Amino acid sequence: MHRHHTLLKPQILILCAGLGLWFLRPTPAFASWVVAYLLAWAIFNYLPGLRRGLNLEAPIGWVGFGVALVVAGPLLALHQRIEDLGWEEGLLGLGQNLEHRLRLERLPALAPPTVFTDHPQALYAHAPAARSVTLELGAGVRSLVGISLGEGLFRFEYDPRRDGSPSGEDAALDALLVIDGEVHERSLRRIRWQAHPRWIRSAPERGLGAAVSEETDEVIIVSRDGLVRRIPVGDGPTDATFLGNGARLAISHRYSPDLWIVDALTGETLERFRLGPFQARLAVSPQGDALAIARAGESPGIDLFSLPELLPLPGIELFHTPDGLSFGASRRTLVYSSRSDRALFKLEASDGEAGSPPWGPPSPLWLGRPAVTLAASVGGEKLYVAVTDYRPDGESHRGNHFIQDQILTIAVEPWEVVGQLMTGRRTPAQTQTGNIDSGISPMGFAPRQDGSVLVAFAGSDEVWELPPGLAAPPVVIAGMDLELGAPHGVADLGEGYWAATSPGGGVLAVYSPDRELLHFIAVSPSDSELDSAPEGSLARQDLVLRAGELAFFEGARAGISCQSCHLHGGTDESPHDIGQTPLLPTLTMGGISGTSPYLRDGSFPRIRDLNDHLAETLYRGYSHESPSRRWDLETYSESLPFAVNPRLLEGTDLVKMRAGVEAFAKARCVFCHTFPALTNLGQHPVRTLFPDYGADQPPEAMVDTPSLLGSHARSHFLQDGRADSLEEVLGEFNEANRHGDSAALDSEEKNALIYMLESL
Amino acid sequence: MTPQRRAGLVCWILAATLATILGLRGFSLSFSLEREVWWLKASGYLALSSLFLSLSMTPALRFQQFLAMGGIPKASWLAFRRSFGITAAVFGTLHAALVWTTYLGGSWRVLFASAYLRAGLVSLVILLALAVTSFPRLTRRLRVGLWRELHRLSYVAALFLAQHLLLSPFAPKGRSLWLCVLLVVILSLRALPGRSPFRPKP
């Protein structure tokens, strides 16, 4: 008689009882719901008396009330565990992963999803069976003709200086892929960096400092009186140093092939020397009689000039890419750092015997971690080197997430470490045991005539003044006295004046001998100017990138920043214990856009989750709250570009590359390293791909399929970096022939494949 | 021939033919991993298709009733629903066995470590439970009284399959999303008015 007033009672009863059973042990997993439901079903199925005992014909109101009472607790428990449930079931970040995968699956596909307006880059399209492909990046950019590499893969070489920058102010860029005359619209993100005054050198005798902004192709000259001028230079200035008592400036470039000599005051270009692209840091000998230019690229080395006449001297070919560079006490001694070797190397001029090379073999000084930055004392006898750990045996530290910022003093002549200053310090700002709020991430040095040294700390927004011989505690300039976020460069302007740079903030500042801020020189728009721009504009994106960059360098309360391991946004090439075995070398962050999930096992679906899990939890959070930090960091991280492949500027053998693509397809690498991003963004059990190696790994160990774009910049391969070369990846580390069918390739095809991978 | 026998025969001939063709196609692939994954995909999609076909039968019957059309008798729809469901469980078992012996290398820990593998396993467990209780004699022996309440889990199995697809490394995501849309459409069609085939006899 109450049929129209009642619910489907058995079903409702089972659901409610299932929820109740789940509530007894509320495991955040869908499977536990099913188990609870089945248990409830079994109870009511096999105990019909119980079912009848409950008043099944009760009016709907009472049934509803009872149901509400029963389900309230479980639903509350579920609400509290919703994020855990997302993690457990792989649903957290699923949207982003699907978005990235759909973008790559939608043919014709384009990768990477970002276009940078400050440097040359390569983009790839996958358009099977296409004969001709062009890419239109909008008004202001000429059509880019795709170079066919075979198997439907096309490459576009885009240089904003040569081809033009997209017009308009929107961060979103509607690109058009024209495949055999048919137009396909694809959405890209445009990254335009604001001015980044980073490294700064000085001529104290003239009170001048010069900072380069690689992103905006300019050198910024400052004096004790403030800004002198901004000088437009070639593509990607990497360093600038004063010559001849500050009258001239030498400027090295990453992408332009020329070393520029510029009049420091007028900005007029005096000379250019063609050295080839990928020039890095500069060094002038203490006597001012030689200039050295570190050179990366396909043939790394050091170029030399005699001063003041600027006559080329015989250069030095190197086996490793030089990072930092300095002279010793004379032009006969050179020191350079190598990130991949995590060491310093000293070169000494030989005695000039007939037939002998002008420079002896490099003498290593193992550090265990790469030099973050280095600078020589004024006389060149000593070297100051910032590192995140010091291991004289060159081995990796086995401590979990181990970072111990320190400054090493190295005597160049005996070539040994003579001083070690731990910089990470506790302060009255400490809120719990062990917090470190000072001395995080030393980034720039300025040795002064009196033997004191200025040190910029990017992680704790400080500049320290280290007294000569460390005879007294350092003087710390921070907070409102400094007014710089993540300072990088610091320079002695003479007579006690000094300057510092903040690339993230886009500012330079000049300080008095009393350490008072004299001039605040903004070379990029202020936050409020950027904030006033429309939503979705480049300016608004710049604001987020700025916040993200500052957060990237900001030290967490454990004394660790993202930069600590991801050196300069890349990698410190060092194996770390990050809770997994074996130790894993740091991955570069360049080019990660559109490749969710992250980490070697793909365990983090989004960058923001890394911030939550690592920085905010393991590293104990930050000294100041920022609700947007996780988003800012994510946007910044996804805006870091791949390292530019030297072959993009120095030339690629297309015949060999096409043969490599053919071999890539023949070995079925495309099965997982799918075109055009060369990843399908999937994860696999390690044992499935590497049965021999995986036998020693936990069975549940997974490996994320990495993008092979940017492979040229890696010095170690496979998920734990166990392969030192691509030859090893295809050979001894693929004996089971499960990681691609490399057994199907002959040696010529393997060579072509390796060449192709190194050219991406 | 009873509708149940006819549906069973059609399903099994169809399934055996497709399985043979796809299995042989896998043998033509020389790279071991690709060959294994081909078989995994083939068996997985056959299981999925069978389940979706099974789930479609009731909405199709509703649709037929909604349009007040004659045509296929209700008993045939229900027989096909059962046969496709059993076929899904069989292909699911084959798929799981292949995954277990090839891709997972016989490791339980991998199986439970990955959300998409767990989802697939839960779906299979549900399908097997439903398959076992699809034989009236067995159902009587197992004293299954709340049959409908148990078999409504077929929709839950489909949802787990959707999760399995969306998270699995080799399933194209575009296709997976379309299959999810199809599932939603199938479930929505159940809302069509009509005599429920499940309605108990008075």
Short mmCIF file of C-alpha atoms in Angstrom, two decimals, chain A residues 10-11 14 30-31 34 37-38 41 44-46 51 88-90 94 98 101-102 105 668 671-672 680 682-685 688-689 698-700 702 737-738 740-741, chain B residues 30-34 36-37 103 107 109-110 113-115 118 122 126 142-146 149-150 152-153 156 160 163 166-174 177:
data_model
loop_
_atom_site.label_atom_id
_atom_site.label_comp_id
_atom_site.label_asym_id
_atom_site.label_seq_id
_atom_site.Cartn_x
_atom_site.Cartn_y
_atom_site.Cartn_z
CA PRO A 10 17.25 -3.25 -1.24
CA GLN A 11 19.47 -1.15 -3.48
CA ILE A 14 23.01 -2.08 0.20
CA PHE A 30 37.61 3.04 -5.37
CA ALA A 31 38.33 -0.65 -4.93
CA VAL A 34 33.46 -2.04 -4.36
CA TYR A 37 29.39 -2.81 -1.55
CA LEU A 38 29.95 -6.50 -2.21
CA TRP A 41 25.31 -7.15 -0.81
CA PHE A 44 21.59 -8.70 2.71
CA ASN A 45 21.59 -11.53 0.18
CA TYR A 46 22.45 -14.27 2.64
CA ARG A 51 16.52 -7.16 5.34
CA GLU A 88 45.60 6.94 -5.11
CA GLU A 89 43.43 6.63 -8.19
CA GLY A 90 45.66 8.64 -10.49
CA LEU A 94 44.56 13.74 -14.99
CA LEU A 98 44.97 14.29 -20.92
CA ARG A 101 48.39 13.79 -24.58
CA LEU A 102 45.49 14.93 -26.70
CA GLU A 105 47.78 12.80 -30.57
CA ARG A 668 60.36 0.91 -33.12
CA PHE A 671 56.34 2.99 -30.19
CA CYS A 672 56.83 5.02 -26.99
CA ASN A 680 53.82 9.36 -25.52
CA GLY A 682 53.29 7.05 -20.64
CA GLN A 683 54.87 5.18 -17.75
CA HIS A 684 56.05 1.58 -17.76
CA PRO A 685 57.41 -0.91 -15.23
CA THR A 688 59.30 -4.61 -18.60
CA LEU A 689 61.78 -2.51 -20.52
CA PRO A 698 61.66 -2.94 -6.71
CA PRO A 699 59.04 -4.65 -8.89
CA GLU A 700 56.79 -1.63 -8.73
CA MET A 702 58.15 2.72 -12.93
CA ASN A 737 66.25 -5.76 -26.68
CA ARG A 738 63.10 -4.55 -24.96
CA GLY A 740 63.56 -0.52 -28.65
CA ASP A 741 64.52 -3.09 -31.23
CA SER B 30 58.92 -8.54 -34.92
CA PHE B 31 59.65 -6.36 -31.89
CA SER B 32 58.71 -8.38 -28.80
CA LEU B 33 57.33 -5.49 -26.75
CA GLU B 34 55.24 -4.20 -29.62
CA GLU B 36 52.93 -8.16 -26.64
CA VAL B 37 51.29 -4.76 -26.43
CA TYR B 103 53.98 -6.74 -19.55
CA SER B 107 54.60 -9.11 -10.42
CA ARG B 109 53.45 -5.44 -6.63
CA VAL B 110 53.32 -3.64 -9.97
CA ALA B 113 51.14 -0.03 -7.43
CA SER B 114 49.50 1.45 -10.51
CA ALA B 115 46.04 2.97 -10.37
CA ARG B 118 44.15 -1.75 -10.12
CA VAL B 122 38.64 -4.46 -10.07
CA ILE B 126 33.27 -7.53 -11.06
CA LEU B 142 24.65 -19.88 -4.91
CA ARG B 143 21.31 -18.71 -3.50
CA VAL B 144 21.60 -15.33 -5.19
CA GLY B 145 18.43 -13.50 -4.29
CA LEU B 146 19.46 -9.91 -4.88
CA GLU B 149 21.57 -5.33 -7.07
CA LEU B 150 24.61 -7.39 -7.93
CA ARG B 152 24.03 -3.24 -11.47
CA LEU B 153 27.75 -3.41 -10.79
CA VAL B 156 30.63 0.26 -12.10
CA PHE B 160 36.57 1.26 -13.84
CA GLN B 163 39.60 4.85 -15.59
CA LEU B 166 42.30 7.01 -19.42
CA LEU B 167 45.35 6.19 -17.33
CA SER B 168 46.93 3.41 -19.34
CA PRO B 169 50.13 4.29 -21.22
CA PHE B 170 49.24 2.80 -24.59
CA ALA B 171 45.58 3.73 -24.99
CA PRO B 172 45.15 6.76 -27.26
CA LYS B 173 43.47 9.40 -25.17
CA GLY B 174 41.25 10.78 -27.91
CA LEU B 177 37.53 9.97 -24.25
#
